Amino acid sequence: MGDFTNLTLIEARDALRQGDFSSRQLTQAYLDRITAIDKGIKAYLTVLSDEVLQAADEADRRLQAGEELPLLGVPLAIKDLLTIEGVRTTCASRILENFDPAYTATAVQRLLDAGAIVLGKTNMDEFAMGSSTENSAYQTTHNPWDVERVPGGTSGGSAAAVAARLAPAALGTDTGGSVRQPASFCGVTGLKPTYGRISRYGLIAFGSSLDSVGPIGHTAEDVALLFSLMAGHDPRDATSMDKTVPDMQLTETNSIKGLRVGVPKEYFIKGIQPEVESAVRAAIAELEAQGAEIVEVSLPHTQYAVPVYYIIAPAEASANLARFDGVRYGLRVESDDYIDMFKQTRGQGFGPEVKRRIMLGTYALSAGYYDAYYGQAQKVRRLIQDDFIQAFEQVDVIATPVAPTTAFRIGEHSDDPLEMYLQDIFTLPGSLAGVPGLAFPVGFDENNLPIGMQLIGPHFGEAKLFEAAHVYQQATDWHQQQPQLNISK
Amino acid sequence: MTKYQPVIGLEIHAVLETRSKMFDDAPVVDSTHGAPNIAVSPVSAGMPGVLPVINQRAVEYALRVALALDCEIALTSIFERKSYFYPDLPKGYQISQYQHPLARNGELTIHTSQGEQVVRIRRVHIEEDTGKLTHVEEDGENYSLVDLNRAGVPLLEIVTEPDLHSVEAVRAYAYGLRAVLRYLGVNSGNLEKGLLRIEPNISLRPKGSEEMGTRTEIKNLNSFRTLERALSYEIERQTEVLNSGGDIRQQTLGWNEAEQVTVPQRSKEEAEDYRYFPEPDLPPLVLEQSWVDEIRAGLPELPYTKQQRFVQQYQLKQGRAALLVEDQAVAEFFEAAMGAAQDIEARLVANWITGDLFSHMNDSGEDIEDLKLKPANLGTLVQLVSSGEINQPTAKGVLAEMLGSGRSPAEIIEEHGLGQISDTGQIEAMVSEVLAANPDELAEYHAGKEQLAQWFFGQVMRTAQGQANPQLLRMELERQLSESKQ
């Protein structure tokens, strides 16, 4: 029996259809690998061993009956920020240590409806606040390419699980780069969709005007499949768009001839790791070699993205996280009066980064400061949006690095929140503008750490991103590289 | 005479009585009845990850009110988060409207003893209700219990300018607004159940001054009676403070029913910073002008318009007309009674309705729609009295039977032989019989004791068992008395 865990999502799906192996065999292979390896990676917070095998058997019955659902019998990993009915959902926080939601996130439900089964819930930075998955209240996830290093964050568990082949694909969420940056650090492909394209129902909110559900896989093709299954209007999310999803055909025959690729000068700045810049420029050259037209563009308000984001996202978070008060669910620290109960519960339930952002956000919304901070940030956010709208009058997609560096060492930035915030410098502008961004591997640095490139598209322009990345992946094999896991027992 | 003028504004919260809550499909139930937490969904419990979705029916109800109050409608309005911590507030914020409310600059016309007054309405906005917190003691331990049935129920907040200057005006506005809400079918107007919450803010200023004094707000008034009493008390209290050279403290007050006094709840110095910001989970509420127009066109004749029409068309007094129009069904009953015949006197129909009918309804607990009495039959009854077929006391008895059986007055009069005696021959005979039977009194009358005429009238009426036509009887009695003088 070959190692099924080397297959891509679509390869595994097709093999299941052809009866090469069963969903139970495939699932068991992943569970065995999780048992063997995950103690060194710590990608999963919860492994649903029994449930997923049961679901695999059910999928096998349906496969035998000839059902042809797009993901029938394929196991996936889900970030622990997305709810699944009856499955503990912690957001990697103490405050939700024993929280079993009564509802399933729409994005997850659509994959379940397509036949997918769930291996488990993956680790993350607490409430999706961070860039390294070090802010989990439970464990630090290790980068499969170098276990001394972080996998990126906040969807570090999902990206590491895919990179270490502990799942064929996974769901993450992206508020300011939380799918793209860990995908880049772990050498996998990850999408932040257009804001509103995939329902946020069941995504436990951090920054509501920025949050999105994003798939992570080995190939653009895998990611595109998951995306197309999840996208579309959801009556339970008033910000989800009623926009048809194009039927994407990714084959050997796709072409990017004439595709106008914009290269923004503001993204190739001092301080960027030289190997990152050269790998991204080489990838751009490869796109050109494939027939794309390279155009220099300008996104002049890029430099304001970090401060704008760190006002808007914490402001929204400060309200979103107010509901964790110990009254109805989650952690409650009993006290003599309810005010003290709130203080004790929140004081003990939240980690330091979450508290920092709640305070930042509370301050930015306070009377007398609102106009100077939140109000001003909203104005600048519109300028950043306008940058993209104008750039997309000239080009079809924009190519940038995902992060200024490759994966850094565990603990390297832990004491310096500002340094950590700069990790998102290239992913934040697109988040603020609500445009889609696809991250995929384009090389390695001298430490054999993956380097990612980001293709940014206009609103609802995901198809172009998938096509370009797919053409790139047809011509290169960076996405096929696998980490040599040397996990000490 | 006091030298101060009260300046009063009202903030009214009206529950929009829709089937489901403002932002999810949990049902709206009577939160004063039944088990707690039976109408709670993940959204109204503030569970993580779930999202609000606007209840379109609630928006329609809100628009009806805003249009009825002649407001400027904002085709784009914005929901915002109002943040504060309280155990009955599931999300830690209330979704409300702040900088961009649904409607502004409306008005409601009222009528008081000072005449007609237009009360300006500053804003009308939609928000969600909170849950309810109950403190209990059990085995020496104190607990707070949270009931979320009410959490997320749609509320309309209607804020006036400080245009009211007397308790009477407040009362007229409060009743007037309640009537509007009822006419529009959006709120049943029950204060006791908290479906309508009226919070006055009040300050005093020297008469003739245009400046505003420091104001207090009164909350938790659960009846019109407490509203009036609390306001009267507060006017008096503030007058005394000012007269003794003191300053009014800006604060929120409650009403102590037992002591009949206002009591401080929290002072404004401790006022919270609600940190409003636009609700990112909801796009701006954008209305189609055509939908607004459609709702406007569907509005019923509103209470105050109806009241003025009644005054004009039926020559009713303002007060009487106001009583009739407060409940749309009563107004319709009145007009149906008037339609029973050509020449019914409106004043009399109105008297019967606001007198006997109201007191009957009060006793029986029935609404006017529940009555067996048909409005046309009331019209007929009034006409029978006017035409002298029956007298007033008889009519009261007939009405009682009509209420009990729903039968027509003609049937009842016929059955009991209650028709009034208008036969002049019969009356003539009864009068001469009484005069002949009382020669002493007749003599005294002729000797100058003229008040005995009334006594004779009573004697004849008794003989007639009260059914003699009083006008005919009086004429006949006068004729026979003067004839018997010779």
Coordinates of N, CA and C in Angstrom, one line a residue, chain B residues 147-273:
Chain B
D147 N -32.9 36.0 31.8 CA -33.9 35.5 30.8 C -33.7 36.3 29.5
L148 N -33.4 35.5 28.5 CA -33.1 36.2 27.2 C -34.3 36.2 26.2
N149 N -35.5 35.9 26.7 CA -36.7 35.9 25.8 C -36.8 37.2 25.1
R150 N -36.6 38.3 25.8 CA -36.7 39.6 25.3 C -35.5 40.1 24.5
A151 N -34.4 39.4 24.7 CA -33.2 39.9 24.0 C -33.3 39.8 22.5
G152 N -33.1 40.9 21.8 CA -33.2 40.9 20.4 C -34.5 41.2 19.8
V153 N -35.5 41.5 20.7 CA -36.8 41.9 20.2 C -36.7 43.3 19.6
P154 N -37.4 43.5 18.4 CA -37.2 44.8 17.8 C -37.9 45.9 18.6
L155 N -37.1 47.0 18.7 CA -37.6 48.2 19.4 C -37.6 49.4 18.5
L156 N -38.5 50.3 18.7 CA -38.4 51.5 18.0 C -38.3 52.6 19.0
E157 N -37.2 53.4 18.9 CA -37.1 54.5 19.8 C -37.5 55.8 19.1
I158 N -38.4 56.5 19.8 CA -39.0 57.7 19.3 C -38.7 58.9 20.2
V159 N -38.0 59.8 19.8 CA -37.5 60.9 20.7 C -38.1 62.2 20.3
T160 N -38.7 62.9 21.2 CA -39.3 64.2 20.9 C -38.3 65.3 21.2
E161 N -38.5 66.5 20.6 CA -37.8 67.7 21.1 C -38.5 68.0 22.5
P162 N -37.8 68.9 23.3 CA -38.4 69.2 24.6 C -39.5 70.2 24.4
D163 N -40.6 69.8 23.8 CA -41.7 70.7 23.4 C -42.9 70.7 24.4
L164 N -42.8 69.8 25.4 CA -44.0 69.7 26.2 C -43.8 70.5 27.5
H165 N -44.8 71.1 27.9 CA -44.7 72.1 29.1 C -45.7 71.8 30.2
S166 N -46.3 70.7 30.2 CA -47.3 70.4 31.3 C -47.5 68.9 31.3
V167 N -47.9 68.4 32.4 CA -48.3 67.0 32.6 C -49.4 66.7 31.6
E168 N -50.3 67.6 31.4 CA -51.4 67.4 30.6 C -51.0 67.2 29.1
A169 N -50.0 68.0 28.7 CA -49.4 67.8 27.3 C -48.7 66.5 27.2
V170 N -48.0 66.1 28.2 CA -47.3 64.8 28.2 C -48.3 63.7 28.0
R171 N -49.4 63.8 28.8 CA -50.4 62.8 28.7 C -51.0 62.8 27.3
A172 N -51.3 63.9 26.8 CA -51.9 64.0 25.4 C -51.0 63.4 24.4
Y173 N -49.7 63.7 24.5 CA -48.7 63.1 23.5 C -48.6 61.6 23.7
A174 N -48.5 61.2 24.9 CA -48.3 59.7 25.2 C -49.5 58.9 24.7
Y175 N -50.7 59.4 25.0 CA -51.9 58.7 24.5 C -52.0 58.8 23.0
G176 N -51.7 60.0 22.5 CA -51.7 60.2 21.0 C -50.8 59.3 20.3
L177 N -49.6 59.2 20.8 CA -48.6 58.3 20.2 C -49.0 56.9 20.3
R178 N -49.5 56.5 21.4 CA -50.0 55.1 21.6 C -51.1 54.8 20.6
A179 N -52.0 55.8 20.4 CA -53.1 55.5 19.5 C -52.5 55.3 18.0
V180 N -51.5 56.1 17.7 CA -50.9 56.0 16.4 C -50.3 54.6 16.2
L181 N -49.6 54.1 17.2 CA -48.9 52.8 17.2 C -50.0 51.7 17.0
R182 N -51.1 51.9 17.7 CA -52.1 50.9 17.7 C -52.8 50.9 16.3
Y183 N -53.1 52.1 15.8 CA -53.7 52.2 14.5 C -52.9 51.5 13.4
L184 N -51.5 51.6 13.6 CA -50.6 51.1 12.6 C -50.4 49.6 12.8
G185 N -51.0 49.0 13.9 CA -50.9 47.6 14.1 C -49.5 47.1 14.4
V186 N -48.7 48.0 15.0 CA -47.3 47.6 15.3 C -47.0 47.4 16.8
N187 N -47.9 47.9 17.6 CA -47.7 47.9 19.0 C -49.1 48.0 19.7
S188 N -49.3 47.1 20.7 CA -50.6 47.1 21.4 C -50.7 48.1 22.5
G189 N -49.6 48.8 22.8 CA -49.7 49.9 23.7 C -49.7 49.6 25.2
N190 N -49.3 48.4 25.6 CA -49.3 48.0 27.0 C -48.1 48.4 27.7
L191 N -48.3 49.3 28.7 CA -47.1 49.8 29.4 C -46.7 48.8 30.5
E192 N -47.7 48.2 31.1 CA -47.4 47.2 32.2 C -46.5 46.1 31.8
K193 N -46.7 45.6 30.5 CA -45.9 44.5 30.0 C -44.6 45.0 29.4
G194 N -44.4 46.4 29.5 CA -43.2 46.9 28.9 C -43.2 47.0 27.4
L195 N -44.3 46.9 26.8 CA -44.3 46.9 25.3 C -44.1 48.4 24.9
L196 N -44.5 49.3 25.8 CA -44.3 50.7 25.5 C -43.7 51.3 26.8
R197 N -42.5 51.9 26.6 CA -41.8 52.4 27.7 C -41.6 53.9 27.5
I198 N -42.1 54.7 28.4 CA -42.0 56.2 28.3 C -41.1 56.7 29.3
E199 N -40.0 57.4 28.8 CA -39.0 58.0 29.7 C -39.0 59.5 29.4
P200 N -39.5 60.3 30.4 CA -39.5 61.7 30.2 C -38.2 62.3 30.8
N201 N -37.7 63.3 30.1 CA -36.7 64.1 30.7 C -37.2 65.5 31.0
I202 N -36.9 66.1 32.1 CA -37.5 67.3 32.5 C -36.6 68.3 33.2
S203 N -36.8 69.5 32.8 CA -36.1 70.6 33.5 C -37.1 71.8 33.7
L204 N -36.7 72.7 34.5 CA -37.5 73.9 34.7 C -36.7 75.1 34.2
R205 N -37.4 76.1 33.8 CA -36.8 77.4 33.5 C -37.7 78.5 33.9
P206 N -37.2 79.7 34.2 CA -38.1 80.8 34.6 C -39.0 81.1 33.4
K207 N -40.2 81.3 33.7 CA -41.2 81.6 32.6 C -40.6 82.8 31.8
G208 N -40.8 82.6 30.5 CA -40.3 83.7 29.6 C -38.8 83.4 29.1
S209 N -38.1 82.6 29.9 CA -36.7 82.3 29.5 C -36.6 81.3 28.3
E210 N -35.6 81.5 27.5 CA -35.4 80.5 26.4 C -34.3 79.5 26.7
E211 N -33.6 79.7 27.9 CA -32.5 78.9 28.2 C -33.1 77.6 28.8
M212 N -32.2 76.5 28.7 CA -32.6 75.2 29.2 C -32.0 75.0 30.6
G213 N -32.8 74.5 31.5 CA -32.2 74.2 32.8 C -31.6 72.8 32.8
T214 N -31.0 72.5 33.9 CA -30.4 71.1 34.0 C -31.6 70.1 34.1
R215 N -31.4 69.0 33.4 CA -32.6 68.1 33.3 C -32.3 66.8 34.1
T216 N -33.4 66.2 34.5 CA -33.3 64.8 35.0 C -34.2 63.9 34.1
E217 N -33.8 62.6 34.1 CA -34.6 61.7 33.3 C -35.3 60.7 34.3
I218 N -36.5 60.3 33.9 CA -37.2 59.3 34.8 C -37.4 58.1 34.0
K219 N -37.0 57.0 34.5 CA -37.1 55.7 33.9 C -38.0 54.7 34.6
N220 N -38.3 53.6 34.0 CA -39.1 52.5 34.7 C -40.5 53.0 35.1
L221 N -41.2 53.7 34.3 CA -42.6 54.1 34.6 C -43.5 53.1 33.8
N222 N -44.2 52.3 34.6 CA -44.9 51.2 33.9 C -46.4 51.4 33.8
S223 N -46.9 52.7 33.9 CA -48.3 53.0 33.6 C -48.4 54.5 33.3
F224 N -49.5 54.8 32.7 CA -49.8 56.3 32.4 C -49.9 57.0 33.8
R225 N -50.5 56.3 34.8 CA -50.7 56.9 36.1 C -49.4 57.3 36.7
T226 N -48.4 56.3 36.7 CA -47.1 56.6 37.3 C -46.4 57.7 36.5
L227 N -46.6 57.7 35.2 CA -45.9 58.7 34.3 C -46.4 60.1 34.8
E228 N -47.7 60.2 35.0 CA -48.2 61.6 35.4 C -47.8 61.9 36.8
R229 N -47.9 60.9 37.7 CA -47.5 61.2 39.1 C -46.1 61.5 39.2
A230 N -45.2 60.8 38.5 CA -43.8 61.0 38.7 C -43.4 62.4 38.1
L231 N -44.1 62.8 37.0 CA -43.8 64.1 36.4 C -44.2 65.2 37.4
S232 N -45.5 65.0 37.9 CA -46.0 66.1 38.8 C -45.0 66.2 40.0
Y233 N -44.6 65.1 40.5 CA -43.7 65.1 41.7 C -42.4 65.8 41.3
E234 N -41.9 65.4 40.2 CA -40.6 65.9 39.8 C -40.6 67.4 39.5
I235 N -41.8 67.9 38.9 CA -41.9 69.4 38.7 C -41.9 70.1 40.1
E236 N -42.6 69.5 41.0 CA -42.7 70.1 42.3 C -41.4 70.0 43.0
R237 N -40.7 68.9 42.9 CA -39.4 68.7 43.6 C -38.4 69.8 43.0
Q238 N -38.3 69.8 41.7 CA -37.4 70.8 41.1 C -37.7 72.2 41.5
T239 N -39.0 72.5 41.5 CA -39.4 73.9 41.9 C -38.9 74.2 43.3
E240 N -39.1 73.3 44.2 CA -38.6 73.5 45.6 C -37.1 73.7 45.6
V241 N -36.4 72.8 44.9 CA -34.9 73.0 44.9 C -34.5 74.3 44.4
L242 N -35.1 74.8 43.3 CA -34.8 76.1 42.7 C -35.2 77.2 43.6
N243 N -36.4 77.1 44.2 CA -36.9 78.1 45.1 C -36.0 78.3 46.3
S244 N -35.4 77.2 46.7 CA -34.5 77.3 47.9 C -33.1 77.6 47.5
G245 N -32.9 78.0 46.2 CA -31.6 78.4 45.8 C -30.7 77.3 45.4
G246 N -31.2 76.1 45.4 CA -30.3 74.9 45.1 C -30.1 74.7 43.6
D247 N -29.3 73.7 43.2 CA -29.1 73.4 41.8 C -29.6 72.0 41.6
I248 N -30.2 71.8 40.4 CA -30.7 70.5 40.0 C -29.5 69.7 39.5
R249 N -29.4 68.5 40.0 CA -28.3 67.6 39.5 C -28.8 66.8 38.3
Q250 N -28.0 66.8 37.3 CA -28.3 66.0 36.1 C -28.2 64.5 36.5
Q251 N -29.3 63.8 36.5 CA -29.3 62.4 36.9 C -30.5 61.6 36.3
T252 N -30.4 60.3 36.4 CA -31.4 59.5 36.0 C -32.2 59.0 37.3
L253 N -33.5 59.2 37.2 CA -34.3 58.9 38.4 C -35.2 57.7 38.1
G254 N -35.6 57.0 39.2 CA -36.7 56.0 39.0 C -37.9 56.5 39.9
W255 N -38.9 55.7 39.8 CA -40.2 56.1 40.6 C -40.4 55.1 41.6
N256 N -40.4 55.5 42.9 CA -40.7 54.6 44.0 C -42.3 54.7 44.2
E257 N -42.9 53.6 43.9 CA -44.4 53.5 43.9 C -44.9 53.6 45.3
A258 N -44.2 53.0 46.2 CA -44.7 52.9 47.6 C -44.6 54.3 48.3
E259 N -43.5 55.0 48.0 CA -43.3 56.3 48.6 C -43.9 57.5 47.8
Q260 N -44.2 57.1 46.5 CA -44.6 58.1 45.5 C -43.6 59.3 45.4
V261 N -42.4 58.9 45.2 CA -41.3 59.9 45.0 C -40.4 59.4 43.9
T262 N -39.7 60.3 43.3 CA -38.6 59.9 42.3 C -37.4 59.7 43.1
V263 N -36.6 58.7 42.7 CA -35.4 58.4 43.4 C -34.2 58.2 42.4
P264 N -33.0 58.7 42.8 CA -31.9 58.7 41.9 C -31.5 57.2 41.6
Q265 N -31.2 57.0 40.3 CA -30.7 55.6 39.9 C -29.2 55.6 39.6
R266 N -28.8 56.5 38.8 CA -27.4 56.7 38.6 C -27.1 58.1 38.1
S267 N -26.0 58.6 38.4 CA -25.8 60.0 38.0 C -25.0 60.1 36.8
K268 N -25.2 61.1 36.0 CA -24.6 61.2 34.7 C -23.1 61.3 34.7
E269 N -22.5 61.7 35.9 CA -21.1 61.7 36.0 C -20.5 60.4 35.8
E270 N -21.3 59.3 36.1 CA -20.8 58.0 35.9 C -21.2 57.4 34.6
A271 N -21.8 58.3 33.8 CA -22.3 57.8 32.5 C -21.2 57.1 31.7
E272 N -21.7 56.0 31.0 CA -20.7 55.2 30.3 C -20.4 55.8 28.9
D273 N -19.2 55.4 28.4 CA -18.9 55.7 27.1 C -19.2 54.5 26.2

